[in-house]
Coordinates of C-alpha atoms in Angstrom, one line a residue:
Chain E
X1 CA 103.2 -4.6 19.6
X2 CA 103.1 -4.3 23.4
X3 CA 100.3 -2.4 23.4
X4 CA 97.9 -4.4 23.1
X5 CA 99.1 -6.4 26.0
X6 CA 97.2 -8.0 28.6
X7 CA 96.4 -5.3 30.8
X8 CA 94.1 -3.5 27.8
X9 CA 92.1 -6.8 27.5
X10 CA 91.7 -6.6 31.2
X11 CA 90.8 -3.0 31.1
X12 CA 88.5 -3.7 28.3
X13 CA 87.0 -7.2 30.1
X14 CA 86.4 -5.0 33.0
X15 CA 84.7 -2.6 31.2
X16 CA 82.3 -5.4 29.4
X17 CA 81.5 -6.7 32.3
X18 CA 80.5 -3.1 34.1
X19 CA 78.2 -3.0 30.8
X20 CA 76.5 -6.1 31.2
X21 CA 75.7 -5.2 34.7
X22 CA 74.8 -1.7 34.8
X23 CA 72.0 -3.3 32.2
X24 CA 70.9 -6.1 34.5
X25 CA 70.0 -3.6 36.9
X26 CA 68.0 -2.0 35.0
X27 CA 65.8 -5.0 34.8
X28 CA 65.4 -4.6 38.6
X29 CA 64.8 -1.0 38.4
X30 CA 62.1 -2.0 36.0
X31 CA 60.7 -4.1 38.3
X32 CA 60.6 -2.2 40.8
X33 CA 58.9 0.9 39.2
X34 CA 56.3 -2.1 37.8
X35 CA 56.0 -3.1 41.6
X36 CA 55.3 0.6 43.1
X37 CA 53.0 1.3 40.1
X38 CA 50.5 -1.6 41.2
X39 CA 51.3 -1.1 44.5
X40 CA 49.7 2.1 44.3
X41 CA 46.5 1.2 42.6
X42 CA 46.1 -2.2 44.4
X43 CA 47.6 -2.0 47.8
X44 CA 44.8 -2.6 50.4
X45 CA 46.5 1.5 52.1
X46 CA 45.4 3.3 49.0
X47 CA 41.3 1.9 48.9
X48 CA 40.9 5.4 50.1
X49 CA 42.2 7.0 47.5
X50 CA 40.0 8.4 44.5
X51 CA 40.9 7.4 40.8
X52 CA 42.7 11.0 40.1
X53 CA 44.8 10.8 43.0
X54 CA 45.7 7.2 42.4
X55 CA 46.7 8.4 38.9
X56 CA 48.7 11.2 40.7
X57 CA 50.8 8.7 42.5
X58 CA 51.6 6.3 39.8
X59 CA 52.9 9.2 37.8
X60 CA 55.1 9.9 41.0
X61 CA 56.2 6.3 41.2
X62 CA 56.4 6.1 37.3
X63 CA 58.5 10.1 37.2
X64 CA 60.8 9.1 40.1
X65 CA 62.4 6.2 38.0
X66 CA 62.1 7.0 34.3
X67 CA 62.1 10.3 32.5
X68 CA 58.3 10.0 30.9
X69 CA 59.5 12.6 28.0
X70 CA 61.8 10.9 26.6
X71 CA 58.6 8.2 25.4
X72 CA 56.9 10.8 24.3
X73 CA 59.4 12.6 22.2
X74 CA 60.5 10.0 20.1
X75 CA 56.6 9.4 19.5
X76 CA 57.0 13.0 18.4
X77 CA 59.4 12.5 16.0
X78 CA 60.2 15.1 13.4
X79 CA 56.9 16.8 14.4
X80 CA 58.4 18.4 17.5
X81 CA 60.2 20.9 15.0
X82 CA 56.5 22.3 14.0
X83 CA 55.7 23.2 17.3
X84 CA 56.6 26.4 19.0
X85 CA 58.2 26.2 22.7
X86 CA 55.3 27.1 24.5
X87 CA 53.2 24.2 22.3
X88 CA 55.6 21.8 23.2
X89 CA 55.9 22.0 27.0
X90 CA 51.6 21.6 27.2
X91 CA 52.0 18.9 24.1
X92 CA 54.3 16.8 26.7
X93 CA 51.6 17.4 29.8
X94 CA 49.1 16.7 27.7
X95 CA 50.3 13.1 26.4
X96 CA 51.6 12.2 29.8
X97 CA 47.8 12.9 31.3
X98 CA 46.3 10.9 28.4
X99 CA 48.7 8.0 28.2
X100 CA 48.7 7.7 32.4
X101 CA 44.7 8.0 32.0
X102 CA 44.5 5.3 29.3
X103 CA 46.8 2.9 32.0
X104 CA 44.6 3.4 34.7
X105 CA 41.6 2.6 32.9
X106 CA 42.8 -0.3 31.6
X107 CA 43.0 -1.9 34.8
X108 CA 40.0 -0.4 35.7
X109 CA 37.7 -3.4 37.1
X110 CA 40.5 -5.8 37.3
X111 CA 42.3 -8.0 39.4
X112 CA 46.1 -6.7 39.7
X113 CA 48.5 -8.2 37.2
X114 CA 50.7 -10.4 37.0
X115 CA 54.5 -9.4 35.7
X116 CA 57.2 -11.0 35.4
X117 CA 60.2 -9.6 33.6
X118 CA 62.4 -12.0 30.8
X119 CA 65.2 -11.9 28.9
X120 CA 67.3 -8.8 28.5
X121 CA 68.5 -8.3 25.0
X122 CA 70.8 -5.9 23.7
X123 CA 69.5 -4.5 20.3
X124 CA 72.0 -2.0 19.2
X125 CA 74.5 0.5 20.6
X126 CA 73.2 2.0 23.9
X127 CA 69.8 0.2 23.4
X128 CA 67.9 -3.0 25.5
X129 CA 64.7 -4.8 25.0
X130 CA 63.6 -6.6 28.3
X131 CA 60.8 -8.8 27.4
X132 CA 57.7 -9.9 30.4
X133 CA 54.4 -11.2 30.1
X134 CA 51.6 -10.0 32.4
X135 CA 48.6 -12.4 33.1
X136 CA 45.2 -10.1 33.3
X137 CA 42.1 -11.5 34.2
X138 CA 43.6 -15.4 33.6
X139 CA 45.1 -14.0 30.1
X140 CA 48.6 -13.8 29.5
X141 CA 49.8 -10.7 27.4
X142 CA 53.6 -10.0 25.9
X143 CA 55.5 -6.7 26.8
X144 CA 58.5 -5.7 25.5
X145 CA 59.8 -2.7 27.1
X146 CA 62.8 -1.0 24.7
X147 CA 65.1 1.4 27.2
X148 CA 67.9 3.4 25.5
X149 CA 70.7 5.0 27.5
X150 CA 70.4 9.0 27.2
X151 CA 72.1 11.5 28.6
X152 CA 69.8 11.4 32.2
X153 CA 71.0 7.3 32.1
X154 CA 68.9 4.5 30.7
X155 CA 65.7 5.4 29.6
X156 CA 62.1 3.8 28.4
X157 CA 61.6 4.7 24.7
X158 CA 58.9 2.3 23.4
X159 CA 56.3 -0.2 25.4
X160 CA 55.5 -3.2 22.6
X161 CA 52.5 -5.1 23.6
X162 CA 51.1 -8.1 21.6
X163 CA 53.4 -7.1 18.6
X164 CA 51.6 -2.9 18.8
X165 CA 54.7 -0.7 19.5
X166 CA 53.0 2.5 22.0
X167 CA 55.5 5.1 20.1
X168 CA 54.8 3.7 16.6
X169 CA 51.3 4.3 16.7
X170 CA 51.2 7.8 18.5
X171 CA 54.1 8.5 15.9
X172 CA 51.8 7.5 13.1
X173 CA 48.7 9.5 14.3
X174 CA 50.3 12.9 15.2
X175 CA 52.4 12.4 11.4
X176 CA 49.1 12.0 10.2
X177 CA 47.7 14.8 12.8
X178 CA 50.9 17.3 11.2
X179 CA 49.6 16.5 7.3
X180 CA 46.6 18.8 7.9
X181 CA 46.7 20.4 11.5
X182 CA 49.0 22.8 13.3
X183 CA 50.5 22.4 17.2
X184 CA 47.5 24.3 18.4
X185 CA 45.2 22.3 16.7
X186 CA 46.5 19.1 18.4
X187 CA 46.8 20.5 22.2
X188 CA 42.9 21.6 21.4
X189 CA 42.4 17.5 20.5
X190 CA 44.2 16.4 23.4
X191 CA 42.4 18.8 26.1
X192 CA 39.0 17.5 24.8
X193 CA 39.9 13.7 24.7
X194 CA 41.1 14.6 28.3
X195 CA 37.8 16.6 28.8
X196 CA 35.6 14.1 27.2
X197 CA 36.5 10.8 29.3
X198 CA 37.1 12.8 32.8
X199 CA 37.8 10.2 35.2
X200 CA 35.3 9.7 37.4
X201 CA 36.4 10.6 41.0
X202 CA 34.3 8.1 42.9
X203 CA 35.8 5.1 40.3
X204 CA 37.7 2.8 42.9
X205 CA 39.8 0.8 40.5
Chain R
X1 CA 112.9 2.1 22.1
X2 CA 112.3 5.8 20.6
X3 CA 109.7 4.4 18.2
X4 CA 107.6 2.4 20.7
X5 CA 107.4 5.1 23.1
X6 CA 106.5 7.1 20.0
X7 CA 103.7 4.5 19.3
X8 CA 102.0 4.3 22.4
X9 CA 100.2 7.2 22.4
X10 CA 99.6 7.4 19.1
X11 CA 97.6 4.4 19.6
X12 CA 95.9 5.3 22.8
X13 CA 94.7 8.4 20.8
X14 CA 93.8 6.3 17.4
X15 CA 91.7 4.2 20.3
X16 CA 89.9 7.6 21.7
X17 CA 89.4 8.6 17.9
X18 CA 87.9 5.9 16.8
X19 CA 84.9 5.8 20.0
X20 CA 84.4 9.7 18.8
X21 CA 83.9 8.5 15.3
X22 CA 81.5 6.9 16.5
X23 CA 79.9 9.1 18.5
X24 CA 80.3 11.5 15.6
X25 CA 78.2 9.4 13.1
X26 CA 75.6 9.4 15.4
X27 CA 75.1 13.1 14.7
X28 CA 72.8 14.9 12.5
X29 CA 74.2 18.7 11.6
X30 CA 74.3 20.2 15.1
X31 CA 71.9 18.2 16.8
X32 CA 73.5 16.5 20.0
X33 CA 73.0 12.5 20.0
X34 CA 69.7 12.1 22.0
X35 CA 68.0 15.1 19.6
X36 CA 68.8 12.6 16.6
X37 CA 67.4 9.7 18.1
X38 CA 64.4 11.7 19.0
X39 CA 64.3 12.2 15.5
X40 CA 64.7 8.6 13.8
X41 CA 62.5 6.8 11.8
X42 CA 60.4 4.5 13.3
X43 CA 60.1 1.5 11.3
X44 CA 57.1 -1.0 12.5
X45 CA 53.8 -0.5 11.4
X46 CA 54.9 3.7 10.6
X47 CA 53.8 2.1 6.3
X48 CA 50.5 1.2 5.8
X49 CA 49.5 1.6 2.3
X50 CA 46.4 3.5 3.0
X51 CA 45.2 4.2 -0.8
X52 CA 41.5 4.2 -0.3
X53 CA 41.8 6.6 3.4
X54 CA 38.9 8.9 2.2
X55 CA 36.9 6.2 1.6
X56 CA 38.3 4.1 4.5
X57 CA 37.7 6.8 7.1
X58 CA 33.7 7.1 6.2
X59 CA 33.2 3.5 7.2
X60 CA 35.4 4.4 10.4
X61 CA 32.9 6.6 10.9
X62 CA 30.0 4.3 10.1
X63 CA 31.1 1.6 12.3
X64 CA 31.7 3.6 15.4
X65 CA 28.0 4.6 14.9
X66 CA 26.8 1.3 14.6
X67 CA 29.1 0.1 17.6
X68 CA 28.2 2.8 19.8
X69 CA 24.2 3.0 19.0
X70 CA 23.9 -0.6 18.0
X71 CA 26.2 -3.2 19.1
X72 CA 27.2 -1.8 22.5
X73 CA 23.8 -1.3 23.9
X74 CA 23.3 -5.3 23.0
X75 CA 26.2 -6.1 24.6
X76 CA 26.2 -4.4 27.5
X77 CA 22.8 -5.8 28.4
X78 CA 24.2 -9.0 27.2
X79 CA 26.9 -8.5 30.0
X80 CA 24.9 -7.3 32.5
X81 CA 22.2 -10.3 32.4
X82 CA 24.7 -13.3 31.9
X83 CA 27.0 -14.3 34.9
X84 CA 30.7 -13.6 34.2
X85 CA 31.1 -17.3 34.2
X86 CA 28.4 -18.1 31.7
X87 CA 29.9 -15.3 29.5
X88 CA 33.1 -16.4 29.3
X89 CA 31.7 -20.3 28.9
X90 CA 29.8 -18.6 25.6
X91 CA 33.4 -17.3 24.5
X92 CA 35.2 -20.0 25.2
X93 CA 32.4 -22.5 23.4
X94 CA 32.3 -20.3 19.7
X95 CA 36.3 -20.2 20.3
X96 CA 36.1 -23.8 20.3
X97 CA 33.8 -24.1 17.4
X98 CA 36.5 -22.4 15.2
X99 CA 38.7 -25.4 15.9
X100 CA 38.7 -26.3 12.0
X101 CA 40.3 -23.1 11.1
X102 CA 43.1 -22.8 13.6
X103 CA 43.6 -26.9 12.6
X104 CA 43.6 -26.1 8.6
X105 CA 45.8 -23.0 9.2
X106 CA 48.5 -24.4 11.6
X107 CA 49.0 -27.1 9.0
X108 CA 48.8 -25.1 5.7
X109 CA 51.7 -23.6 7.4
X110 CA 53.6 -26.7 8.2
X111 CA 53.1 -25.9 11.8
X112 CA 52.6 -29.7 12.8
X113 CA 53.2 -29.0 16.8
X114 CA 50.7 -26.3 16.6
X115 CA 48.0 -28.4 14.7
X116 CA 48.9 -31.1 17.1
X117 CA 48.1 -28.7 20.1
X118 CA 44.9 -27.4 18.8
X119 CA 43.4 -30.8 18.6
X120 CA 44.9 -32.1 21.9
X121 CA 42.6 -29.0 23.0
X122 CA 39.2 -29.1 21.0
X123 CA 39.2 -33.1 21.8
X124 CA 39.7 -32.7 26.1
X125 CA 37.7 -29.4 25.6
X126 CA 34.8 -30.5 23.5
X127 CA 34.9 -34.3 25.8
X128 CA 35.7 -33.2 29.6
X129 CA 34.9 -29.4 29.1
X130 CA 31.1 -30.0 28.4
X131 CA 31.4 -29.4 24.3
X132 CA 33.8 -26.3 24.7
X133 CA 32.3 -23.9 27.7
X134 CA 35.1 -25.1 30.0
X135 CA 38.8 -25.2 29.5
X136 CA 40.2 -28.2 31.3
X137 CA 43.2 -28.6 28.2
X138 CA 44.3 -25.4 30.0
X139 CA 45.8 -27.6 32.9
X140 CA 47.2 -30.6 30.8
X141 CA 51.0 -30.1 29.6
X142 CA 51.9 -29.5 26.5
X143 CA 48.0 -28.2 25.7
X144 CA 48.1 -24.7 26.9
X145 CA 46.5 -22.4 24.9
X146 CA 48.6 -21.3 21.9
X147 CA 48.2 -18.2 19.1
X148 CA 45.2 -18.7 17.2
X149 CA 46.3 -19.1 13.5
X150 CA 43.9 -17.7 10.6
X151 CA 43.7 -18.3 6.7
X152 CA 44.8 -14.2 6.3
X153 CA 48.0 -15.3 8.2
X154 CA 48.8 -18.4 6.1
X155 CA 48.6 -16.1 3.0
X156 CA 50.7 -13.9 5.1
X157 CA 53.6 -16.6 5.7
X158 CA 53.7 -18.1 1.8
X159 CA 54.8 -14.2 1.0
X160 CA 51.7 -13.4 -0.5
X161 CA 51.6 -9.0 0.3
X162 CA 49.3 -7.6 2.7
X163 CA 48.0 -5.1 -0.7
X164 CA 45.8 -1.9 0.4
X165 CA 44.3 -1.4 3.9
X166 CA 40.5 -1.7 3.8
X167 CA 38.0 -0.9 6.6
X168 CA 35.1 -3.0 6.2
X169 CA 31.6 -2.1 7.0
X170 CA 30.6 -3.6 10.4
X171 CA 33.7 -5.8 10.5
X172 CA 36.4 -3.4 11.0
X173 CA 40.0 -3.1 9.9
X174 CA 41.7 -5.5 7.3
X175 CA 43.2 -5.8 3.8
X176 CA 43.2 -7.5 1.0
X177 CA 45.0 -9.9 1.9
X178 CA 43.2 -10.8 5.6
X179 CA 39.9 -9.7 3.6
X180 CA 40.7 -13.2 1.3
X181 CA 41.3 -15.1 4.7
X182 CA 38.0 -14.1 6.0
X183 CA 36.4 -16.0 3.3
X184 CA 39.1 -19.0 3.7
X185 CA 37.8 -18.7 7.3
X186 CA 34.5 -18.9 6.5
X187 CA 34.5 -21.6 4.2
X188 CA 36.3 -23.5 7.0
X189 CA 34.1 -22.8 9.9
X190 CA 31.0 -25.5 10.3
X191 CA 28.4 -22.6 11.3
X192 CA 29.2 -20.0 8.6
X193 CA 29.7 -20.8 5.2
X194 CA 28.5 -17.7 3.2
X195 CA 27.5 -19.1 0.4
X196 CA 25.1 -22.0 1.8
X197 CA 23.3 -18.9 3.4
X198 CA 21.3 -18.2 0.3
X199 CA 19.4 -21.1 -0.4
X200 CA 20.2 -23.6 3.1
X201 CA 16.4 -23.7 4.4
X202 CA 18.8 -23.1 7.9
X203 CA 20.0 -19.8 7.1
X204 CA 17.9 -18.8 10.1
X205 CA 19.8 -21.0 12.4
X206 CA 22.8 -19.9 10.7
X207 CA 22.0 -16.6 11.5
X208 CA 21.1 -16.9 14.8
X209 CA 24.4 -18.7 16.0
X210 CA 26.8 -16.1 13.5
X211 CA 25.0 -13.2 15.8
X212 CA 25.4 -15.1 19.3
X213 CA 29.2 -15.6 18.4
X214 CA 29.2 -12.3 17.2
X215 CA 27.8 -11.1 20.6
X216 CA 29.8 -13.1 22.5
X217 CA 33.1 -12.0 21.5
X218 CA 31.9 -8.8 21.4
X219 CA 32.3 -7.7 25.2
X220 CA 36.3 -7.8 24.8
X221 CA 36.5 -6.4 21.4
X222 CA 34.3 -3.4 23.0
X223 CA 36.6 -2.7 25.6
X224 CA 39.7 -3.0 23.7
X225 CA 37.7 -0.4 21.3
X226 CA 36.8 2.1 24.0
X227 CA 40.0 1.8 25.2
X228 CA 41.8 3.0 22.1
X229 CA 39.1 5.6 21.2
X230 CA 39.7 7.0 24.5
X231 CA 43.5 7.2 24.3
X232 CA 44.0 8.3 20.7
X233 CA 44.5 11.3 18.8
X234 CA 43.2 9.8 15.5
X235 CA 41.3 7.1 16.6
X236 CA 41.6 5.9 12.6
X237 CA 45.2 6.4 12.5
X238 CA 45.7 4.6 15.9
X239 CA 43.3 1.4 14.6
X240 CA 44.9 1.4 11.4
X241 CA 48.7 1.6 12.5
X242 CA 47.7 -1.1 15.5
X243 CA 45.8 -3.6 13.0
X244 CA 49.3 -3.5 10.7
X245 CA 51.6 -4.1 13.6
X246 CA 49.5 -6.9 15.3
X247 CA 48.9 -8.6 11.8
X248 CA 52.4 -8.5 11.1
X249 CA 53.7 -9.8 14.2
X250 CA 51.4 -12.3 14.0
X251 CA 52.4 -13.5 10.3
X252 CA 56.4 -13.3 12.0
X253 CA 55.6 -15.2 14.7

């Protein structure tokens, strides 16, 4: 009966504890990717730069803290298996130049945000929801950002704004893409939405 | 003695088991634990009962002609004549106007704090904000702006199901269900009771202040549009499985 004597519940206390911390700081990692992100399309030192090269830098900033796959391959789903290896590796470019394009243009015009990072909720083994809202252009707008802990450490998986999960909806178009279409078929889509709204290289954002 | 020293690692190891159960479980066939969660259902918004898609997908269609040949030409010279601040004092006065709805629906809903809100707002907006074009509830406490509520989201919150997805010609996505609030809307909202329309000798006026309000709400509907047509790889799939997951966060909420 010894055994589960006080030094396990200590061990184990410790071990809680390490948990809920290695978690908070991922709400400051967060926030600092969020941070070096703007930073790089707002910051007074990067005027010069032209929309493509901005876009360049935030997917340094945005690569050098999360692993962007991971986001797109759960928006992949079961799909992934209907793709051969070559398809894959351009599908993941592909997404990652369309979803980075759609960011920038979104703030296209406007003033920089405003973020500010919540509450930290653990929603299942190995998964966290960190909540923020973001006040654009004097509206304020609800994120929830749902990270998952992989093998390469925590990870983003899902970006919910106002209620509209990012990987849910991709999910449901390429399912719906994969009733009809092949994996050639869709990297031929997503070169000519890439093609067709080129960014244009004297946009200052 | 013999039998403790016996038991301790056979617990240890009952301990280290039970975590690699777990870890087991997690496991699909051969796939290692981050392939399977690659591979899980999603669950929000992933349903849509879509029975009429053939049908739904031609008005799609016929919409984003009318928006992108029609509606978007108007509203871009709209924006590009009126000052930002006149535009958004247009907004904010139609908003205002639709003060009966968000009142009705807040309380059909037993949402007495919310109906309380909304007319703490339409009566300092409508009195100190000039009839609606300014804000000035913004800055009072406990009048921020809050959710707007709608009729489709009452019908939503006594149970009543959200039945087929529909995409309605110049109006957009919906379903049955929101398609019945948009008349409950209607009938609630001073400037466009449908039915009146016919024979009121004022359908002109009617008319006129349906198409400014339309106009005037338009600008942010048209980016939010462009936006999603520009990022998606079935712009139809990408509205539809949006619409569903807004709608039914808003019912939740």
């Amino acid at each position: 009966m010894k055994f589960f004597s006080y030094k396990t519940f200590l061990v184990l206390g410790l071990l809680l504890v390490a948990s809920v911390s290695a978690q908070e700081a991922q709400k400051e990692k967060l926030q600092r990717m969020i941070d070096a992100a703007l930073d790089v399309i707002y910051s007074d030192t990067h005027t010069t730069l032209s929309a493509n090269e901005k876009q360049a830098q935030v997917r340094e900033k945005l690569e050098s803290s999360y692993d962007l796959d991971v986001m797109i391959r759960y928006a992949i789903g079961k799909n992934w298996r209907r793709m051969n290896e070559r398809e894959q590796i351009e599908v993941l470019e592909l997404v990652k130049q369309l979803v980075l394009k759609a960011y920038m243009i979104g703030l296209d015009g406007k003033d920089r945000p405003s973020i500010t990072l919540g509450e930290l909720t653990q929603i299942g083994r190995a998964r966290i929801e960190i909540e923020s809202t973001m006040v654009l252009d004097a509206k304020t707008y609800y994120i929830l950002y749902r990270l998952r802990q992989m093998d390469s450490g925590w990870q983003i998986y899902d970006i919910v704004a106002e209620n509209v999960s990012v990987s849910s909806n991709y999910r449901g178009q390429i399912d719906d893409h994969f009733r009809k279409g092949s994996g050639a078929d869709l990297i031929a889509r997503l070169k000519n939405l890439l093609a067709e709204d080129e960014i244009n290289e004297d946009t200052k954002i | 003695m013999k039998t403790q020293k016996f038991k301790r690692p056979l617990a240890w190891a009952s301990l280290i088991g039970l975590l690699s159960v777990t870890n087991l479980t997690a496991q699909d066939g051969n796939l290692t634990e981050d392939e399977a969660f690659f591979y899980e259902e999603v669950d929000e918004g992933a349903d849509v009962y879509d029975p009429f898609e053939s049908v739904n997908r031609f008005t799609f269609e016929f919409n984003d002609f009318v928006f992108s040949n029609t509606i978007q030409p108007l509203v871009d010279a709209y924006t590009a004549i009126t000052p930002d601040p006149l535009e958004e004092g247009a907004s904010n006065f139609f908003h205002n106007l639709r003060y009966p709805v968000r009142l009705a629906s807040n309380l059909l809903q037993c949402r007495f704090k919310g109906a309380w809100v909304e007319t703490g707002r339409f009566a300092i907006n409508s009195t100190v904000g000039f009839v609606g074009i300014l804000t000035p509830a913004d800055d009072y406490e406990g009048f921020a702006p809050i959710k707007s509520e709608d009729v489709g989201q009452v019908f939503g919150a006594w149970g009543i199901g959200e039945g087929p997805y529909l995409v309605l010609p110049f109006l957009g996505p919906s379903n049955l269900r929101d398609l019945a609030g948009f008349f409950g809307d209607r009938s609630l909202n001073p400037l466009k009771e449908p039915l009146s329309m016919i024979d009121d000798w004022e359908w002109e006026w009617q008319l006129a202040t349906s198409g400014t309000g339309y106009i005037a709400r338009s600008p942010q509907i048209i980016e939010r549009y462009k936006q999603l047509k520009g990022s998606s790889i079935d712009p139809y799939s990408s509205l539809r499985s949006g619409y569903a997951q807004y709608r039914r966060g808003a019912v939740a909420e």
